[in-house]
Amino acid sequence: MEANMPKRKEPGKSLRIKVISMGNAEVGKSCIIKRYCEKRFVSKYLATIGIDYGVTKVQVRDREIKVNIFDMAGHPFFYEVRNEFYKDTQGVILVYDVGQKDSFDALDAWLAEMKQDLGPHGNMENIVFAVCANKIDCTKHRCVDESEGRLWAESKGFLYFETSAQTGEGINEMFQTFYVSIVDLCENGGKRPITNSSASFTKEQADTIRRIRNSKDSWDMLGVKPGASRDEVNKAYRKLAVLLHPDKCVAPGSEDAFKAVVNARTALLKNIK
Ligand code: GTP
Ligand code: MG
């Protein structure tokens, strides 16, 4: 039995699970949990000191689930407190603030911290991750769009939700799907069921969309050297078009990436004799 599998997994029996929250300070981890458990929102920022712990019961199908929630402090200062709490976890609520690009860019570092603390025998494959793109009510400040967040999450086989702890949008849906997925995983012997989303696009497609998003100009977008010939531009375009064509690619953001590639090619060909 894997180290982080809960003790009882027969259908119909009660189940005890451990979930943790993860993500930078001030992204809204505590507020998301509070919104779900207490149906309220606190606008004043009260930083979590170390860890907050709570217990709640939920019903999933015919099973009663006892959930131990460990709400972690996001501040780097609390690293030493956090690192004792990663083990024996079945579910992670991984949160970023859609108005803070740094908090999105930090998600990989959060996974790395967890992986390091679990050690060489720790297995992240049997943990359900729910990525929360939080504070979607702050539309004016939004700088990480849905397709970018969804692409990151789904390419790792994680669940993705757009949430607002303030308005409550997406919160219940997130927790319900999260708990059902954890129960499914426990009943499936600790293996993450293959989801349509994670199986439906390749790493190459995901990486290409990310590269196109971050490209600095049209040459860079097509992956050719500045001053490349018409033939080279057309060849690079055809390769990308095959990879990203909306009929073939369902990765989040593929349509925008495809349009950007078409536009980049047009712009370059106009200026090449
Ligand atoms: P640490 O405990 O320091 O790691 O922070 P945290 O991630 O738990 O953040 P917390 O839940 O304490 O929220 C931080 C601030 O963001 C607070 O002022 C909240 O009121 C605010 N906040 C949280 N969620 C939302 C949201 O969905 N929308 C808006 N507008 N503000 C939010
Ligand atoms: Mg907190």
Short mmCIF file of N, CA, C and O in Angstrom, two decimals, residues 103-207:
data_model
loop_
_atom_site.label_atom_id
_atom_site.label_comp_id
_atom_site.label_asym_id
_atom_site.label_seq_id
_atom_site.Cartn_x
_atom_site.Cartn_y
_atom_site.Cartn_z
N SER A 103 2.30 34.75 -8.46
CA SER A 103 1.70 33.64 -7.71
C SER A 103 1.40 32.47 -8.64
O SER A 103 1.43 31.32 -8.23
N PHE A 104 1.14 32.77 -9.92
CA PHE A 104 0.95 31.71 -10.92
C PHE A 104 2.30 31.07 -11.25
O PHE A 104 2.46 29.85 -11.26
N ASP A 105 3.31 31.92 -11.47
CA ASP A 105 4.64 31.40 -11.80
C ASP A 105 5.22 30.57 -10.66
O ASP A 105 6.11 29.75 -10.88
N ALA A 106 4.73 30.81 -9.44
CA ALA A 106 5.27 30.10 -8.27
C ALA A 106 4.71 28.68 -8.12
O ALA A 106 5.20 27.92 -7.30
N LEU A 107 3.70 28.32 -8.93
CA LEU A 107 3.07 27.01 -8.72
C LEU A 107 4.07 25.85 -8.85
O LEU A 107 4.03 24.90 -8.08
N ASP A 108 4.97 25.97 -9.82
CA ASP A 108 5.96 24.90 -9.99
C ASP A 108 6.85 24.77 -8.75
O ASP A 108 7.21 23.66 -8.35
N ALA A 109 7.19 25.93 -8.16
CA ALA A 109 8.04 25.89 -6.97
C ALA A 109 7.30 25.25 -5.80
O ALA A 109 7.90 24.55 -4.98
N TRP A 110 5.98 25.45 -5.74
CA TRP A 110 5.19 24.80 -4.68
C TRP A 110 5.21 23.28 -4.85
O TRP A 110 5.35 22.53 -3.89
N LEU A 111 5.06 22.84 -6.09
CA LEU A 111 5.12 21.39 -6.34
C LEU A 111 6.51 20.84 -5.97
O LEU A 111 6.63 19.77 -5.38
N ALA A 112 7.53 21.64 -6.29
CA ALA A 112 8.91 21.20 -6.00
C ALA A 112 9.12 21.11 -4.49
O ALA A 112 9.76 20.17 -4.00
N GLU A 113 8.57 22.07 -3.76
CA GLU A 113 8.72 22.05 -2.29
C GLU A 113 8.07 20.78 -1.73
O GLU A 113 8.63 20.06 -0.91
N MET A 114 6.86 20.48 -2.23
CA MET A 114 6.16 19.30 -1.73
C MET A 114 6.94 18.03 -2.07
O MET A 114 7.13 17.15 -1.23
N LYS A 115 7.40 17.96 -3.32
CA LYS A 115 8.13 16.78 -3.78
C LYS A 115 9.39 16.56 -2.94
O LYS A 115 9.69 15.45 -2.52
N GLN A 116 10.08 17.64 -2.68
CA GLN A 116 11.31 17.55 -1.90
C GLN A 116 11.00 17.04 -0.48
O GLN A 116 11.70 16.18 0.06
N ASP A 117 9.94 17.57 0.10
CA ASP A 117 9.63 17.17 1.47
C ASP A 117 9.10 15.74 1.56
O ASP A 117 9.26 15.08 2.58
N LEU A 118 8.47 15.27 0.49
CA LEU A 118 7.99 13.89 0.51
C LEU A 118 9.14 12.90 0.36
O LEU A 118 9.02 11.73 0.71
N GLY A 119 10.24 13.39 -0.17
CA GLY A 119 11.44 12.55 -0.28
C GLY A 119 11.38 11.60 -1.45
O GLY A 119 10.39 11.55 -2.20
N PRO A 120 12.43 10.79 -1.62
CA PRO A 120 12.52 9.93 -2.81
C PRO A 120 11.41 8.89 -2.90
O PRO A 120 11.08 8.42 -3.97
N HIS A 121 10.80 8.53 -1.76
CA HIS A 121 9.75 7.51 -1.81
C HIS A 121 8.35 8.10 -1.89
O HIS A 121 7.36 7.38 -1.99
N GLY A 122 8.27 9.42 -1.80
CA GLY A 122 6.96 10.08 -1.88
C GLY A 122 6.41 9.98 -3.29
O GLY A 122 7.16 10.00 -4.26
N ASN A 123 5.11 9.82 -3.39
CA ASN A 123 4.50 9.67 -4.72
C ASN A 123 3.44 10.73 -4.91
O ASN A 123 2.44 10.75 -4.21
N MET A 124 3.69 11.62 -5.87
CA MET A 124 2.72 12.71 -6.12
C MET A 124 1.61 12.23 -7.07
O MET A 124 0.64 12.94 -7.29
N GLU A 125 1.82 11.05 -7.67
CA GLU A 125 0.84 10.57 -8.67
C GLU A 125 -0.49 10.18 -8.04
O GLU A 125 -1.51 10.15 -8.70
N ASN A 126 -0.45 9.82 -6.74
CA ASN A 126 -1.72 9.41 -6.13
C ASN A 126 -2.30 10.51 -5.23
O ASN A 126 -2.95 10.23 -4.23
N ILE A 127 -2.04 11.73 -5.61
CA ILE A 127 -2.63 12.88 -4.90
C ILE A 127 -3.48 13.65 -5.92
O ILE A 127 -3.06 13.85 -7.06
N VAL A 128 -4.68 14.06 -5.48
CA VAL A 128 -5.53 14.88 -6.37
C VAL A 128 -5.18 16.35 -6.15
O VAL A 128 -5.16 16.83 -5.01
N PHE A 129 -4.89 17.04 -7.24
CA PHE A 129 -4.61 18.47 -7.16
C PHE A 129 -5.76 19.26 -7.77
O PHE A 129 -6.17 18.97 -8.90
N ALA A 130 -6.28 20.23 -7.02
CA ALA A 130 -7.29 21.14 -7.56
C ALA A 130 -6.65 22.53 -7.63
O ALA A 130 -6.33 23.12 -6.59
N VAL A 131 -6.43 22.99 -8.84
CA VAL A 131 -5.83 24.32 -9.01
C VAL A 131 -6.96 25.36 -8.97
O VAL A 131 -7.93 25.25 -9.73
N CYS A 132 -6.83 26.34 -8.11
CA CYS A 132 -7.84 27.41 -8.03
C CYS A 132 -7.24 28.70 -8.55
O CYS A 132 -6.29 29.24 -7.97
N ALA A 133 -7.80 29.19 -9.66
CA ALA A 133 -7.45 30.51 -10.17
C ALA A 133 -8.37 31.46 -9.42
O ALA A 133 -9.52 31.62 -9.78
N ASN A 134 -7.86 32.05 -8.34
CA ASN A 134 -8.74 32.76 -7.41
C ASN A 134 -8.77 34.27 -7.67
O ASN A 134 -7.92 34.80 -8.36
N LYS A 135 -9.75 34.90 -7.06
CA LYS A 135 -10.00 36.35 -7.15
C LYS A 135 -10.48 36.75 -8.55
O LYS A 135 -10.13 37.80 -9.06
N ILE A 136 -11.28 35.88 -9.18
CA ILE A 136 -11.76 36.21 -10.54
C ILE A 136 -12.75 37.38 -10.51
O ILE A 136 -13.09 37.92 -11.55
N ASP A 137 -13.21 37.77 -9.30
CA ASP A 137 -14.07 38.96 -9.21
C ASP A 137 -13.28 40.23 -9.52
O ASP A 137 -13.86 41.25 -9.94
N CYS A 138 -11.97 40.21 -9.36
CA CYS A 138 -11.15 41.41 -9.63
C CYS A 138 -10.81 41.46 -11.11
O CYS A 138 -9.65 41.31 -11.50
N THR A 139 -11.80 41.66 -11.95
CA THR A 139 -11.59 41.54 -13.40
C THR A 139 -10.59 42.57 -13.94
O THR A 139 -9.84 42.28 -14.86
N LYS A 140 -10.58 43.76 -13.33
CA LYS A 140 -9.70 44.83 -13.85
C LYS A 140 -8.22 44.48 -13.73
O LYS A 140 -7.42 44.89 -14.55
N HIS A 141 -7.90 43.74 -12.68
CA HIS A 141 -6.48 43.45 -12.43
C HIS A 141 -6.03 42.11 -12.97
O HIS A 141 -4.89 41.71 -12.79
N ARG A 142 -6.95 41.42 -13.63
CA ARG A 142 -6.60 40.07 -14.06
C ARG A 142 -5.43 40.08 -15.05
O ARG A 142 -5.47 40.81 -16.05
N CYS A 143 -4.41 39.27 -14.81
CA CYS A 143 -3.30 39.19 -15.76
C CYS A 143 -2.94 37.75 -16.14
O CYS A 143 -2.09 37.54 -17.00
N VAL A 144 -3.57 36.77 -15.49
CA VAL A 144 -3.38 35.37 -15.93
C VAL A 144 -4.73 34.89 -16.44
O VAL A 144 -5.68 34.79 -15.67
N ASP A 145 -4.84 34.65 -17.74
CA ASP A 145 -6.17 34.32 -18.26
C ASP A 145 -6.48 32.84 -18.08
O ASP A 145 -5.62 32.04 -17.72
N GLU A 146 -7.74 32.52 -18.34
CA GLU A 146 -8.20 31.16 -18.06
C GLU A 146 -7.41 30.11 -18.83
O GLU A 146 -7.02 29.08 -18.27
N SER A 147 -7.16 30.38 -20.13
CA SER A 147 -6.53 29.31 -20.91
C SER A 147 -5.11 29.03 -20.43
O SER A 147 -4.64 27.89 -20.46
N GLU A 148 -4.43 30.08 -19.95
CA GLU A 148 -3.05 29.88 -19.46
C GLU A 148 -3.05 29.01 -18.20
O GLU A 148 -2.26 28.08 -18.06
N GLY A 149 -3.98 29.31 -17.29
CA GLY A 149 -4.08 28.54 -16.05
C GLY A 149 -4.53 27.11 -16.31
O GLY A 149 -3.97 26.14 -15.78
N ARG A 150 -5.53 26.99 -17.16
CA ARG A 150 -6.09 25.67 -17.48
C ARG A 150 -5.03 24.79 -18.17
O ARG A 150 -4.92 23.61 -17.89
N LEU A 151 -4.28 25.40 -19.06
CA LEU A 151 -3.23 24.65 -19.77
C LEU A 151 -2.21 24.09 -18.78
O LEU A 151 -1.83 22.92 -18.85
N TRP A 152 -1.77 24.95 -17.85
CA TRP A 152 -0.79 24.51 -16.84
C TRP A 152 -1.37 23.34 -16.05
O TRP A 152 -0.71 22.31 -15.87
N ALA A 153 -2.59 23.51 -15.56
CA ALA A 153 -3.20 22.50 -14.70
C ALA A 153 -3.45 21.20 -15.46
O ALA A 153 -3.03 20.12 -15.04
N GLU A 154 -4.12 21.32 -16.60
CA GLU A 154 -4.54 20.11 -17.31
C GLU A 154 -3.36 19.35 -17.90
O GLU A 154 -3.41 18.14 -18.04
N SER A 155 -2.29 20.08 -18.24
CA SER A 155 -1.15 19.34 -18.80
C SER A 155 -0.46 18.52 -17.70
O SER A 155 0.33 17.63 -17.99
N LYS A 156 -0.78 18.80 -16.46
CA LYS A 156 -0.23 17.98 -15.36
C LYS A 156 -1.26 16.97 -14.85
O LYS A 156 -1.01 16.26 -13.88
N GLY A 157 -2.44 16.95 -15.44
CA GLY A 157 -3.49 16.03 -14.98
C GLY A 157 -4.20 16.55 -13.74
O GLY A 157 -4.81 15.78 -12.99
N PHE A 158 -4.12 17.86 -13.49
CA PHE A 158 -4.76 18.45 -12.31
C PHE A 158 -6.14 19.00 -12.69
O PHE A 158 -6.38 19.38 -13.84
N LEU A 159 -7.01 19.10 -11.67
CA LEU A 159 -8.31 19.76 -11.87
C LEU A 159 -8.06 21.27 -11.91
O LEU A 159 -7.12 21.77 -11.28
N TYR A 160 -8.91 21.99 -12.63
CA TYR A 160 -8.75 23.45 -12.71
C TYR A 160 -10.09 24.12 -12.46
O TYR A 160 -11.11 23.71 -13.03
N PHE A 161 -10.09 25.15 -11.62
CA PHE A 161 -11.32 25.89 -11.33
C PHE A 161 -11.04 27.38 -11.28
O PHE A 161 -9.99 27.81 -10.79
N GLU A 162 -12.00 28.14 -11.78
CA GLU A 162 -11.98 29.59 -11.64
C GLU A 162 -12.79 29.90 -10.38
O GLU A 162 -13.97 29.51 -10.29
N THR A 163 -12.20 30.58 -9.42
CA THR A 163 -12.90 30.78 -8.15
C THR A 163 -12.85 32.23 -7.67
O THR A 163 -11.96 33.00 -8.05
N SER A 164 -13.83 32.54 -6.83
CA SER A 164 -13.77 33.79 -6.06
C SER A 164 -14.27 33.47 -4.66
O SER A 164 -15.43 33.11 -4.49
N ALA A 165 -13.39 33.62 -3.69
CA ALA A 165 -13.82 33.42 -2.30
C ALA A 165 -14.74 34.56 -1.91
O ALA A 165 -15.59 34.41 -1.04
N GLN A 166 -14.58 35.70 -2.58
CA GLN A 166 -15.42 36.85 -2.23
C GLN A 166 -16.88 36.62 -2.62
O GLN A 166 -17.78 36.75 -1.81
N THR A 167 -17.11 36.25 -3.89
CA THR A 167 -18.50 36.07 -4.35
C THR A 167 -18.98 34.63 -4.15
O THR A 167 -20.17 34.36 -4.21
N GLY A 168 -18.06 33.72 -3.95
CA GLY A 168 -18.41 32.30 -3.79
C GLY A 168 -18.40 31.55 -5.12
O GLY A 168 -18.56 30.32 -5.15
N GLU A 169 -18.17 32.26 -6.22
CA GLU A 169 -18.20 31.61 -7.53
C GLU A 169 -17.17 30.47 -7.61
O GLU A 169 -16.00 30.65 -7.26
N GLY A 170 -17.64 29.33 -8.06
CA GLY A 170 -16.75 28.19 -8.31
C GLY A 170 -16.32 27.42 -7.07
O GLY A 170 -15.71 26.35 -7.18
N ILE A 171 -16.63 27.93 -5.88
CA ILE A 171 -16.08 27.30 -4.66
C ILE A 171 -16.74 25.94 -4.38
O ILE A 171 -16.04 24.95 -4.18
N ASN A 172 -18.07 25.91 -4.35
CA ASN A 172 -18.73 24.62 -4.06
C ASN A 172 -18.41 23.58 -5.12
O ASN A 172 -18.14 22.43 -4.82
N GLU A 173 -18.45 24.03 -6.37
CA GLU A 173 -18.16 23.12 -7.48
C GLU A 173 -16.75 22.54 -7.32
O GLU A 173 -16.54 21.34 -7.51
N MET A 174 -15.82 23.41 -6.95
CA MET A 174 -14.44 22.96 -6.78
C MET A 174 -14.35 21.89 -5.69
O MET A 174 -13.81 20.80 -5.92
N PHE A 175 -14.92 22.17 -4.51
CA PHE A 175 -14.81 21.21 -3.41
C PHE A 175 -15.52 19.90 -3.76
O PHE A 175 -15.01 18.81 -3.46
N GLN A 176 -16.70 20.01 -4.37
CA GLN A 176 -17.43 18.78 -4.70
C GLN A 176 -16.63 17.89 -5.64
O GLN A 176 -16.45 16.69 -5.40
N THR A 177 -16.14 18.49 -6.71
CA THR A 177 -15.38 17.71 -7.69
C THR A 177 -14.09 17.17 -7.07
O THR A 177 -13.68 16.02 -7.32
N PHE A 178 -13.48 17.99 -6.24
CA PHE A 178 -12.24 17.63 -5.55
C PHE A 178 -12.46 16.39 -4.67
O PHE A 178 -11.74 15.39 -4.76
N TYR A 179 -13.50 16.42 -3.85
CA TYR A 179 -13.77 15.30 -2.94
C TYR A 179 -14.15 14.03 -3.72
O TYR A 179 -13.70 12.93 -3.39
N VAL A 180 -14.98 14.20 -4.74
CA VAL A 180 -15.36 13.03 -5.55
C VAL A 180 -14.11 12.41 -6.18
O VAL A 180 -13.93 11.20 -6.19
N SER A 181 -13.21 13.26 -6.66
CA SER A 181 -11.99 12.75 -7.31
C SER A 181 -11.11 12.02 -6.30
O SER A 181 -10.48 11.00 -6.64
N ILE A 182 -11.07 12.52 -5.06
CA ILE A 182 -10.25 11.84 -4.04
C ILE A 182 -10.86 10.47 -3.72
O ILE A 182 -10.14 9.47 -3.63
N VAL A 183 -12.18 10.43 -3.59
CA VAL A 183 -12.83 9.15 -3.30
C VAL A 183 -12.61 8.18 -4.48
O VAL A 183 -12.27 7.02 -4.28
N ASP A 184 -12.77 8.69 -5.69
CA ASP A 184 -12.53 7.85 -6.89
C ASP A 184 -11.12 7.27 -6.84
O ASP A 184 -10.90 6.09 -7.12
N LEU A 185 -10.19 8.14 -6.49
CA LEU A 185 -8.79 7.72 -6.46
C LEU A 185 -8.57 6.65 -5.39
O LEU A 185 -7.89 5.64 -5.63
N CYS A 186 -9.18 6.85 -4.22
CA CYS A 186 -9.03 5.86 -3.15
C CYS A 186 -9.64 4.52 -3.58
O CYS A 186 -9.09 3.46 -3.31
N GLU A 187 -10.79 4.61 -4.26
CA GLU A 187 -11.46 3.37 -4.67
C GLU A 187 -10.76 2.71 -5.85
O GLU A 187 -10.99 1.56 -6.17
N ASN A 188 -9.92 3.49 -6.50
CA ASN A 188 -9.20 2.99 -7.67
C ASN A 188 -7.80 2.51 -7.28
O ASN A 188 -6.90 2.48 -8.12
N GLY A 189 -7.62 2.23 -6.01
CA GLY A 189 -6.34 1.71 -5.54
C GLY A 189 -5.23 2.74 -5.55
O GLY A 189 -4.06 2.39 -5.68
N GLY A 190 -5.59 4.01 -5.44
CA GLY A 190 -4.56 5.04 -5.35
C GLY A 190 -4.07 5.51 -6.71
O GLY A 190 -3.12 6.28 -6.79
N LYS A 191 -4.74 5.08 -7.77
CA LYS A 191 -4.31 5.54 -9.10
C LYS A 191 -5.26 6.62 -9.59
O LYS A 191 -6.48 6.46 -9.50
N ARG A 192 -4.68 7.68 -10.11
CA ARG A 192 -5.51 8.76 -10.63
C ARG A 192 -6.24 8.27 -11.87
O ARG A 192 -5.60 7.79 -12.80
N PRO A 193 -7.60 8.36 -11.89
CA PRO A 193 -8.29 7.93 -13.11
C PRO A 193 -7.84 8.81 -14.28
O PRO A 193 -7.59 10.00 -14.08
N ILE A 194 -7.75 8.22 -15.46
CA ILE A 194 -7.34 9.03 -16.62
C ILE A 194 -8.48 9.95 -17.00
O ILE A 194 -9.60 9.50 -17.23
N THR A 195 -8.23 11.25 -16.98
CA THR A 195 -9.30 12.19 -17.33
C THR A 195 -9.21 12.48 -18.82
O THR A 195 -8.13 12.39 -19.41
N ASN A 196 -10.32 12.87 -19.39
CA ASN A 196 -10.32 13.22 -20.81
C ASN A 196 -9.34 14.33 -21.09
O ASN A 196 -8.59 14.31 -22.04
N SER A 197 -9.37 15.35 -20.18
CA SER A 197 -8.56 16.53 -20.46
C SER A 197 -7.08 16.21 -20.49
O SER A 197 -6.36 16.64 -21.36
N SER A 198 -6.59 15.40 -19.52
CA SER A 198 -5.16 15.18 -19.49
C SER A 198 -4.71 14.27 -20.63
O SER A 198 -3.55 14.29 -21.01
N ALA A 199 -5.65 13.46 -21.16
CA ALA A 199 -5.24 12.55 -22.23
C ALA A 199 -5.43 13.17 -23.60
O ALA A 199 -5.00 12.62 -24.59
N SER A 200 -6.06 14.36 -23.67
CA SER A 200 -6.49 14.84 -24.97
C SER A 200 -5.50 15.76 -25.68
O SER A 200 -5.75 16.18 -26.79
N PHE A 201 -4.42 16.12 -25.04
CA PHE A 201 -3.41 16.89 -25.78
C PHE A 201 -2.02 16.47 -25.30
O PHE A 201 -1.85 15.92 -24.21
N THR A 202 -1.04 16.75 -26.16
CA THR A 202 0.30 16.26 -25.86
C THR A 202 1.14 17.34 -25.16
O THR A 202 0.80 18.52 -25.20
N LYS A 203 2.25 16.88 -24.59
CA LYS A 203 3.15 17.83 -23.93
C LYS A 203 3.73 18.79 -24.97
O LYS A 203 3.90 19.97 -24.70
N GLU A 204 3.97 18.27 -26.18
CA GLU A 204 4.52 19.13 -27.23
C GLU A 204 3.55 20.27 -27.55
O GLU A 204 3.94 21.42 -27.72
N GLN A 205 2.25 19.93 -27.62
CA GLN A 205 1.26 20.98 -27.90
C GLN A 205 1.23 22.01 -26.76
O GLN A 205 1.22 23.21 -27.00
N ALA A 206 1.23 21.51 -25.52
CA ALA A 206 1.19 22.44 -24.38
C ALA A 206 2.43 23.33 -24.36
O ALA A 206 2.34 24.55 -24.20
N ASP A 207 3.59 22.73 -24.56
CA ASP A 207 4.84 23.51 -24.54
C ASP A 207 4.86 24.54 -25.67
O ASP A 207 5.34 25.66 -25.51
#
